[in-house]
XYZ file of C-alpha atoms in Angstrom:
622
model
C 20.641 -9.571 -20.294
C 22.397 -6.234 -20.541
C 25.549 -5.863 -18.432
C 26.464 -2.339 -17.437
C 29.706 -1.087 -15.926
C 29.241 -0.209 -12.258
C 32.332 1.344 -10.777
C 33.138 0.982 -7.118
C 32.912 4.208 -5.120
C 35.935 5.799 -3.534
C 38.603 4.397 -5.841
C 41.755 6.282 -4.998
C 43.486 8.130 -7.811
C 46.562 8.294 -5.600
C 46.969 4.726 -4.348
C 49.723 5.555 -1.850
C 47.790 8.343 -0.157
C 46.099 7.210 3.053
C 42.390 7.931 3.215
C 40.496 8.558 6.447
C 37.712 6.029 6.055
C 35.276 4.869 8.712
C 32.480 2.402 9.237
C 29.306 3.656 10.898
C 26.701 1.470 12.562
C 23.674 3.786 12.557
C 21.655 1.845 15.099
C 18.158 2.178 16.461
C 19.225 2.288 20.107
C 22.947 3.039 19.890
C 25.344 4.106 17.122
C 29.070 3.515 16.739
C 31.916 4.541 14.482
C 35.028 2.499 13.744
C 38.148 2.662 11.617
C 41.147 0.522 10.692
C 44.485 1.572 12.148
C 47.695 -0.426 11.804
C 45.713 -3.204 10.156
C 43.288 -3.596 13.052
C 39.675 -2.445 13.197
C 38.793 -0.506 16.330
C 35.853 1.439 17.728
C 36.453 5.166 18.165
C 35.246 6.224 21.655
C 34.066 9.643 22.768
C 36.134 11.843 25.107
C 34.772 9.965 28.123
C 35.834 6.622 26.656
C 32.322 5.441 25.687
C 32.099 3.351 22.521
C 28.311 3.413 22.259
C 26.487 6.662 21.560
C 22.744 6.577 22.258
C 20.843 7.303 19.038
C 18.940 10.108 20.739
C 18.551 13.752 19.732
C 17.129 16.435 22.033
C 15.870 19.742 20.679
C 16.381 22.031 23.650
C 15.925 25.699 24.282
C 19.677 26.250 24.005
C 20.168 24.122 20.910
C 20.494 20.501 19.791
C 21.971 17.786 22.012
C 23.009 14.356 20.739
C 23.856 11.111 22.508
C 24.232 10.745 26.273
C 23.445 14.365 27.046
C 20.274 14.064 24.985
C 19.290 10.836 26.754
C 19.077 12.720 30.042
C 16.026 14.560 28.655
C 14.199 11.468 27.388
C 11.978 11.208 30.477
C 11.597 14.860 31.484
C 11.046 16.256 27.964
C 10.032 13.308 25.761
C 8.188 15.294 23.080
C 11.376 17.148 22.189
C 13.690 14.149 22.600
C 13.689 11.797 19.618
C 14.484 8.174 20.468
C 14.744 5.231 18.020
C 14.424 7.536 14.995
C 15.561 4.687 12.742
C 12.087 3.188 13.026
C 10.636 6.298 11.373
C 13.063 6.312 8.436
C 11.217 6.080 5.127
C 7.755 5.785 6.697
C 4.633 7.901 6.426
C 2.739 9.365 9.360
C -0.142 6.916 8.965
C 2.155 3.917 8.880
C 3.809 5.022 12.114
C 0.395 5.324 13.761
C -0.759 1.983 12.382
C 2.357 0.279 13.689
C 2.834 1.875 17.103
C -0.510 3.494 17.883
C -0.318 6.751 19.793
C 3.244 7.979 20.293
C 4.792 10.518 22.631
C 5.683 12.616 19.587
C 3.390 14.896 17.671
C 3.535 13.536 14.135
C 3.053 15.556 10.964
C 3.158 14.921 7.239
C 6.174 16.209 5.348
C 6.376 17.385 1.745
C 8.023 14.156 0.610
C 5.487 11.884 2.286
C 7.774 10.790 5.111
C 6.592 11.472 8.652
C 7.674 14.679 10.359
C 8.218 15.110 14.113
C 7.017 18.348 15.687
C 9.576 19.604 18.206
C 10.569 22.816 19.886
C 12.784 23.495 16.855
C 9.826 23.069 14.499
C 9.004 20.133 12.270
C 11.994 17.859 11.690
C 12.194 14.776 9.493
C 13.810 11.470 10.491
C 16.479 12.282 7.891
C 17.374 15.492 9.754
C 17.418 13.731 13.112
C 19.640 10.952 11.723
C 21.942 13.578 10.208
C 22.522 15.016 13.695
C 23.617 11.569 14.921
C 25.874 11.002 11.903
C 27.383 14.482 12.190
C 28.283 13.901 15.836
C 29.906 10.552 15.040
C 31.863 12.104 12.173
C 33.164 14.850 14.465
C 34.326 12.176 16.916
C 36.233 10.419 14.126
C 37.780 13.613 12.738
C 39.158 14.468 16.168
C 40.574 10.965 16.597
C 42.045 10.730 13.082
C 43.314 14.290 12.862
C 41.435 15.547 9.814
C 38.292 15.427 7.664
C 36.897 12.080 6.575
C 37.304 10.868 2.994
C 34.315 8.548 3.163
C 32.213 6.183 5.214
C 30.478 2.841 4.886
C 27.122 3.104 6.668
C 25.197 0.008 7.665
C 21.457 -0.549 7.245
C 19.167 -3.497 8.006
C 19.192 -6.004 5.172
C 15.434 -5.575 4.843
C 15.473 -1.810 4.460
C 13.574 -0.976 1.271
C 14.592 1.577 -1.357
C 12.934 4.454 0.472
C 14.669 3.672 3.755
C 18.054 3.261 2.070
C 17.645 6.525 0.209
C 16.648 8.258 3.450
C 19.860 6.975 5.057
C 21.971 8.307 2.179
C 20.172 11.640 2.381
C 20.952 11.848 6.106
C 24.641 11.229 5.432
C 24.700 13.873 2.700
C 23.040 16.345 5.066
C 25.728 15.551 7.646
C 28.488 16.231 5.090
C 29.587 12.597 4.864
C 30.585 10.945 1.593
C 28.946 7.528 1.445
C 31.237 4.863 0.001
C 28.513 2.258 0.330
C 25.423 1.300 2.259
C 26.162 -2.115 3.709
C 23.696 -4.621 5.102
C 24.255 -5.059 8.828
C 24.421 -8.886 8.794
C 26.901 -8.754 5.941
C 29.071 -6.348 7.924
C 29.073 -8.838 10.788
C 30.100 -11.583 8.376
C 33.045 -9.482 7.254
C 34.175 -9.057 10.833
C 33.911 -12.756 11.674
C 34.886 -14.192 8.312
C 38.060 -12.199 7.865
C 39.174 -12.527 11.471
C 38.685 -16.276 11.490
C 39.702 -16.884 7.836
C 37.053 -19.570 7.414
C 34.949 -20.797 4.511
C 31.458 -22.228 4.602
C 27.837 -21.340 5.233
C 26.825 -19.141 8.131
C 23.646 -17.572 9.434
C 23.747 -14.048 10.824
C 21.037 -13.442 13.426
C 20.798 -9.688 14.010
C 18.368 -8.528 16.691
C 18.880 -4.873 17.529
C 16.861 -2.209 19.241
C 14.348 -1.711 16.460
C 14.947 -4.198 13.659
C 15.523 -7.904 13.142
C 17.487 -9.381 10.237
C 18.424 -12.918 9.379
C 20.845 -13.590 6.545
C 22.339 -16.771 5.149
C 25.780 -16.226 3.643
C 28.396 -18.277 1.880
C 32.025 -17.473 2.711
C 34.674 -18.809 0.350
C 38.201 -17.556 -0.354
C 37.438 -13.990 0.564
C 34.093 -13.917 -1.252
C 31.056 -13.026 0.834
C 27.799 -13.952 -0.871
C 24.389 -13.384 0.684
C 22.221 -16.334 -0.320
C 19.007 -15.148 1.319
C 17.712 -12.517 3.702
C 14.655 -12.155 5.877
C 13.473 -10.330 8.943
C 11.233 -7.570 10.207
C 11.979 -3.854 10.051
C 9.717 -3.242 13.046
C 10.839 -5.862 15.559
C 13.557 -5.388 18.137
C 14.459 -4.591 21.703
C 11.951 -1.732 21.725
C 9.160 -4.265 21.232
C 10.546 -6.464 24.024
C 10.468 -3.410 26.301
C 6.881 -2.681 25.285
C 5.878 -6.259 26.133
C 7.460 -5.950 29.579
C 5.847 -2.520 30.011
C 2.394 -4.001 29.354
C 2.998 -6.538 32.126
C 4.159 -3.770 34.472
C 0.965 -1.808 33.819
C -1.127 -4.851 34.717
C 0.827 -5.444 37.923
C 0.700 -1.781 38.934
C -3.016 -1.553 38.154
C -2.425 1.314 35.733
C -5.464 2.099 33.575
C -6.305 4.927 31.216
C -3.990 6.979 29.050
C -0.497 7.814 30.218
C 1.103 11.177 29.655
C 4.125 11.339 27.364
C 6.413 11.613 30.382
C 4.769 8.667 32.156
C 4.957 6.540 29.004
C 8.670 7.212 28.582
C 9.295 6.462 32.282
C 7.399 3.172 31.915
C 9.440 2.113 28.895
C 12.658 3.078 30.674
C 11.706 0.965 33.702
C 10.944 -1.995 31.438
C 14.244 -1.626 29.599
C 16.269 -1.486 32.823
C 14.492 -4.600 34.108
C 15.133 -6.516 30.884
C 18.815 -5.546 30.821
C 19.254 -6.397 34.516
C 17.906 -9.893 33.895
C 20.681 -10.459 31.374
C 23.042 -11.046 34.278
C 20.824 -11.301 37.369
C 18.115 -13.765 38.459
C 15.586 -11.075 39.384
C 15.071 -7.355 38.837
C 13.321 -4.830 41.066
C 10.947 -2.596 39.126
C 9.475 0.717 40.233
C 6.778 2.635 38.385
C 4.799 5.493 39.842
C 3.882 4.303 43.364
C 4.251 0.597 42.625
C 7.283 -1.596 43.264
C 7.643 -5.228 42.270
C 9.999 -7.963 41.141
C 10.282 -9.639 37.759
C 12.198 -12.887 37.196
C 13.336 -14.854 34.163
C 10.176 -16.944 33.936
C 7.969 -13.871 33.751
C 10.279 -12.141 31.270
C 10.245 -15.246 29.083
C 6.443 -15.247 29.136
C 6.473 -11.630 27.933
C 8.957 -12.070 25.085
C 8.685 -15.677 23.842
C 6.123 -14.694 21.204
C 8.485 -12.065 19.789
C 11.435 -14.470 19.790
C 9.193 -16.960 17.992
C 8.726 -14.446 15.175
C 12.495 -14.289 14.681
C 12.745 -18.077 14.618
C 10.018 -18.344 11.970
C 11.785 -15.714 9.842
C 15.025 -17.668 10.227
C 13.292 -20.830 9.037
C 12.024 -19.025 5.911
C 15.495 -17.628 5.150
C 17.060 -21.095 5.334
C 14.357 -22.431 3.018
C 14.969 -19.575 0.541
C 18.694 -20.315 0.556
C 18.114 -24.047 0.103
C 20.130 -24.720 3.250
C 19.485 -26.878 6.317
C 20.729 -26.183 9.837
C 23.081 -29.168 9.529
C 24.942 -27.474 6.676
C 25.709 -24.297 8.626
C 29.240 -23.750 9.829
C 28.232 -21.174 12.427
C 25.519 -18.839 13.666
C 26.678 -15.281 14.363
C 24.840 -13.127 16.892
C 24.570 -9.389 16.270
C 22.751 -6.639 18.150
C 22.438 -5.746 21.816
C 19.168 -7.639 22.271
C 21.009 -10.923 21.571
C 22.585 -10.576 25.016
C 19.298 -11.833 26.477
C 19.822 -15.424 27.700
C 16.390 -16.446 26.396
C 17.240 -15.248 22.877
C 20.505 -17.209 22.849
C 18.732 -20.269 24.237
C 16.012 -20.225 21.541
C 18.509 -19.525 18.737
C 20.746 -22.389 19.865
C 17.690 -24.652 20.066
C 16.555 -23.840 16.511
C 19.980 -23.907 14.833
C 21.116 -26.898 16.940
C 24.406 -25.269 17.925
C 25.569 -22.550 20.310
C 25.800 -19.172 18.525
C 29.088 -17.302 18.086
C 29.403 -14.411 20.507
C 33.174 -13.937 20.767
C 32.940 -10.445 19.223
C 30.867 -7.915 21.127
C 27.433 -8.047 19.427
C 27.135 -4.277 19.836
C 30.373 -3.533 17.967
C 30.685 -6.308 15.390
C 28.698 -4.437 12.709
C 30.784 -1.271 12.998
C 33.992 -3.312 12.852
C 32.888 -5.037 9.658
C 31.858 -1.713 8.126
C 35.260 -0.237 8.958
C 37.014 -3.121 7.209
C 34.869 -2.605 4.133
C 35.539 1.158 4.201
C 39.267 0.460 4.304
C 38.977 -1.473 1.041
C 36.578 0.885 -0.762
C 38.596 3.975 0.146
C 41.570 2.591 -1.760
C 43.781 2.060 1.278
C 44.030 -1.635 0.434
C 43.758 -1.754 -3.375
C 45.254 -5.221 -3.552
C 42.729 -6.709 -1.172
C 40.821 -9.571 -2.754
C 37.754 -9.341 -0.541
C 34.596 -9.324 -2.620
C 31.208 -8.521 -1.186
C 28.052 -9.775 -2.851
C 24.753 -8.548 -1.406
C 21.289 -9.434 -2.690
C 18.016 -7.612 -3.259
C 15.260 -8.716 -0.854
C 12.235 -8.517 -3.209
C 11.831 -8.995 -6.957
C 11.718 -5.932 -9.200
C 9.389 -5.978 -12.174
C 7.265 -4.030 -14.628
C 3.527 -3.902 -15.284
C 2.401 -5.464 -18.544
C -1.003 -5.646 -20.239
C -3.715 -7.109 -18.051
C -2.191 -5.794 -14.842
C 0.408 -8.571 -14.803
C 3.922 -8.343 -13.378
C 6.885 -9.304 -15.510
C 9.837 -9.722 -13.155
C 13.081 -8.237 -14.463
C 15.316 -8.934 -11.447
C 14.349 -11.747 -9.104
C 14.680 -11.533 -5.327
C 17.938 -12.749 -3.793
C 19.774 -11.730 -6.982
C 23.328 -10.648 -6.207
C 23.998 -6.902 -6.533
C 25.287 -4.792 -8.186
C 23.382 -6.044 -11.221
C 21.796 -4.809 -14.433
C 19.257 -6.780 -16.479
C 17.107 -5.916 -19.475
C 14.101 -7.276 -21.323
C 12.472 -6.197 -24.580
C 8.791 -5.329 -24.835
C 6.541 -4.037 -27.599
C 3.385 -2.001 -28.121
C -0.186 -3.255 -27.881
C -1.940 -0.800 -30.210
C -1.310 0.518 -33.721
C 0.188 4.001 -33.925
C 1.251 4.056 -30.277
C 3.693 6.961 -29.703
C 4.129 6.721 -25.916
C 4.570 4.002 -23.336
C 3.782 4.172 -19.618
C 6.377 2.346 -17.518
C 5.220 1.191 -14.073
C 7.987 -0.152 -11.822
C 6.805 -2.560 -9.110
C 8.315 -4.658 -6.333
C 7.042 -7.958 -4.970
C 6.510 -11.652 -5.536
C 2.860 -11.803 -6.646
C 1.649 -12.165 -10.238
C -0.696 -9.144 -10.247
C 0.357 -5.516 -9.982
C -2.441 -4.899 -7.489
C -0.761 -7.331 -5.056
C 2.695 -5.744 -5.351
C 4.192 -2.446 -4.259
C 4.351 0.433 -6.712
C 7.808 2.040 -6.806
C 7.666 4.549 -9.648
C 5.993 5.519 -12.923
C 7.348 7.373 -15.932
C 6.520 7.785 -19.641
C 8.563 7.026 -22.738
C 7.347 9.620 -25.246
C 8.161 10.536 -28.823
C 8.166 7.048 -30.341
C 7.411 6.937 -34.082
C 3.928 5.507 -34.807
C 4.166 1.870 -35.822
C 1.927 -1.138 -36.118
C 1.209 -2.975 -32.902
C 4.099 -5.270 -32.052
C 6.561 -3.555 -34.398
C 8.277 -1.354 -31.807
C 11.148 -2.764 -29.765
C 11.409 -1.227 -26.314
C 14.275 -2.328 -24.099
C 13.655 -1.860 -20.370
C 16.840 -1.966 -18.285
C 16.872 -2.280 -14.491
C 20.154 -1.427 -12.785
C 20.632 -1.927 -9.045
C 23.806 -0.377 -7.662
C 25.948 -1.585 -4.771
C 23.732 0.280 -2.294
C 20.595 -1.506 -3.485
C 19.206 1.596 -5.240
C 17.409 1.209 -8.576
C 17.666 3.013 -11.908
C 15.281 2.181 -14.766
C 15.836 3.040 -18.428
C 13.364 2.612 -21.304
C 14.702 2.849 -24.880
C 12.874 2.369 -28.180
C 15.546 0.641 -30.266
C 14.437 1.692 -33.752
C 14.215 5.452 -33.123
C 16.606 5.663 -30.168
C 14.013 7.503 -28.053
C 14.913 7.076 -24.386
C 13.617 7.896 -20.907
C 15.184 7.192 -17.545
C 14.288 7.448 -13.870
C 16.203 7.072 -10.626
C 13.701 5.316 -8.422
C 13.100 7.225 -5.220
C 9.828 5.653 -4.135
C 7.296 7.378 -1.925
C 8.623 7.167 1.600
C 6.951 4.566 3.721
C 6.324 0.851 3.824
C 3.642 -0.553 6.099
C 4.702 -2.698 9.034
C 5.735 -6.184 8.077
C 4.896 -5.540 4.421
C 8.040 -7.132 3.060
C 7.741 -10.341 5.081
C 3.983 -10.365 4.444
C 4.572 -10.049 0.694
C 6.882 -13.057 0.778
C 4.467 -15.099 2.870
C 1.538 -14.136 0.638
C 3.484 -15.232 -2.420
C 3.920 -18.704 -0.880
C 0.334 -18.969 0.348
C -1.205 -17.798 -2.936
C 1.207 -19.362 -5.420
C -1.327 -21.702 -7.046
C -4.098 -19.099 -7.238
C -1.653 -16.516 -8.579
C -0.500 -18.795 -11.394
C -4.093 -19.585 -12.320
C -5.006 -15.886 -12.341
C -1.909 -15.053 -14.382
C -2.755 -17.705 -16.954
C -6.288 -16.292 -17.198
C -5.054 -12.714 -17.548
C -2.607 -13.713 -20.265
C -5.396 -15.341 -22.272
C -7.621 -12.296 -21.674
C -4.887 -10.035 -23.077
C -4.473 -12.350 -26.073
C -8.251 -12.331 -26.616
C -8.327 -8.511 -26.450
C -5.516 -8.291 -28.998
C -7.190 -10.719 -31.413
C -10.617 -9.074 -31.041
C -9.213 -5.602 -31.618
C -7.154 -6.610 -34.669
C -9.949 -8.641 -36.227
C -12.624 -5.995 -35.730
C -10.342 -3.402 -37.319
C -9.618 -5.709 -40.268
C -13.308 -6.588 -40.794
C -14.306 -2.927 -40.716
C -11.704 -2.196 -43.378
C -11.921 -5.213 -45.719
C -14.641 -7.577 -44.498
C -17.339 -6.600 -47.023
C -14.939 -6.703 -49.979
C -13.075 -9.948 -49.235
C -15.631 -12.209 -47.570
C -18.785 -13.874 -48.757
C -21.893 -13.064 -46.735
C -21.903 -16.488 -45.030
C -18.172 -16.280 -44.288
C -18.574 -12.860 -42.754
C -21.534 -14.039 -40.681
C -19.580 -17.031 -39.279
C -16.582 -14.916 -38.466
C -18.613 -12.208 -36.725
C -20.561 -14.853 -34.792
C -17.341 -16.502 -33.533
C -15.913 -13.075 -32.711
C -18.978 -12.146 -30.645
C -18.863 -15.467 -28.821
C -15.224 -14.906 -27.874
C -16.006 -11.351 -26.749
C -18.807 -12.622 -24.507
C -16.679 -15.461 -23.159
C -13.881 -12.963 -22.438
C -16.234 -11.149 -20.054
C -17.461 -14.150 -18.052
C -14.982 -17.027 -18.289
C -12.657 -17.839 -15.376
C -11.091 -20.833 -17.131
C -7.944 -19.902 -19.063
C -8.028 -23.226 -20.952
C -11.556 -22.597 -22.240
C -10.571 -19.095 -23.330
C -7.450 -20.402 -25.069
C -9.525 -22.927 -27.068
C -11.891 -20.224 -28.357
C -8.955 -17.918 -29.202
C -7.355 -20.704 -31.222
C -10.674 -21.472 -32.952
C -11.196 -17.849 -33.980
C -7.581 -17.564 -35.134
C -8.011 -20.636 -37.371
C -11.326 -19.377 -38.731
C -9.778 -16.020 -39.654
C -6.635 -17.469 -41.293
C -8.139 -17.441 -44.826
C -9.344 -13.848 -44.376
C -5.843 -12.831 -43.220
C -4.278 -14.554 -46.248
C -6.598 -12.685 -48.652
C -5.685 -9.373 -47.012
C -2.006 -10.230 -47.357
C -2.461 -11.031 -51.073
C -4.182 -7.668 -51.670
C -1.407 -5.861 -49.784
C 1.316 -7.576 -51.843
C -0.459 -6.822 -55.135
C -0.778 -3.200 -54.099
C 2.912 -3.005 -53.287
C 3.906 -4.584 -56.636
C 1.578 -2.475 -58.783
C 3.570 -0.466 -61.367
C 6.801 -2.424 -60.788
C 8.568 -5.207 -62.721
C 9.629 -8.435 -61.076
C 13.281 -7.889 -62.048
C 13.324 -4.749 -59.887
C 13.158 -7.041 -56.859
C 15.751 -9.556 -58.019
C 18.652 -9.956 -55.635
C 22.176 -10.572 -56.890
C 23.295 -14.043 -56.038
């Protein structure tokens, strides 16, 4: 394993100079910004005293509105008012349609592959929309702190992939914000609870927000925060609960046919208000178009229990990945506004067999944790011993011969991390190598996600297997990947910063994990077969080349006939056999049969090398 130096961002060159550092919770429904003042983390409100800023951007005739003023247009001008933009981050147009069906927005492809939203201001990307939200939050902080910001820690769902994380960093850059680190939202919550309570042990962080669900299992010990496992769904949250309630409302109101964009937004708004009312009331009055009705807790539970069940199943998988039982947990932390629902708390308490911790506002806990982390990374507390250890959610690997995946960094590996493996060439005289970076848990490249491809060119031609190519994978503290390929003999090198094509289909990450469990036995069998097929191809290629060059000169007619016959049998078996053990036996048989031929070729080569030289020229001083 190669260990590379990864410096922490934001290290202060002037340790006694105070830095204006903030933590930003860039949420699906609402966003917040916090900072540490006089040793205490606090949310920075707007001029009206509101902590939460709706994550809504309106492109109006007079300009761009953000937050509460933008929310006022969400029903009357929905096509120009972008709500829950976080769910579009890092996704393609087709994936958005596949996940949500028809939307109130007009969607377009962008140059980078990420979806574009057609508004009055033209086509805007989710990165640009998110930048407007971040810019507004930064302005709020600059007014409160009396000057420009030196850096920010921005939170993301633990299950955001590389594309979504990169999109978040791009949005911050566009907003003029220096990113000290991207921090997983559950980990930020752990910082807030762990430091405040000064406890050690195992905790689960259940984070159900407006658009995403995350479950993380963490170990807290002496100021060290280590994420043992993560799970969740990047397309499950309060928005989906509202959609479930909205479907029920349509049935009750007898609404059929397509709704206009304005009607659809009004329906979702009515569903949201009903769901939030039932957090504290026994019933909620609902009005939609000309219909009025009442919804109670029993009906709401019927609408949302299936969605809550998905979060419970993801939690069960995360505990299994971490090798932890519910009995071993010290606490369960609730994060995200949707966790205010009594039914959610009831089901979580039932699964984890303990009441969840809710003594910090679930809407603000992430921002508070991010602010504490920003205080450390900015250099304001250089002596602080807090250490944060995040993990990567899916394994990172490389394609090898036969379409197989060789994993370089395994999932749930603590980051930052750098690991390397050495590979070699398959063919004689090979002067270039194609590097295919993949992500996933399956054994075949075709079952994993392609992240990037690049070529290592300019290698000196060598015999197959002679080259030594070191492939290094480096994941930084933000979970972003750099890959380097270096041929060790010549020093030829190529490198790529992986910025994968934007977009990951709905549930792909959790599906990839589930598929890896369901197909584990078949995958291992297929891998074993592919490995023997690659070995057969190598032996057939080398032996055919050797026979063409020296077969007539070094072998008797009968010997040559036997060898060719065995070679042809292996070639035919290679095409039809699905049994790796059978293939391995024939490979071994052909290798044994060709040993004498290989020895004769070696003798000829040695005699050729010694021709014209004396033995004493090769004597070595003792």
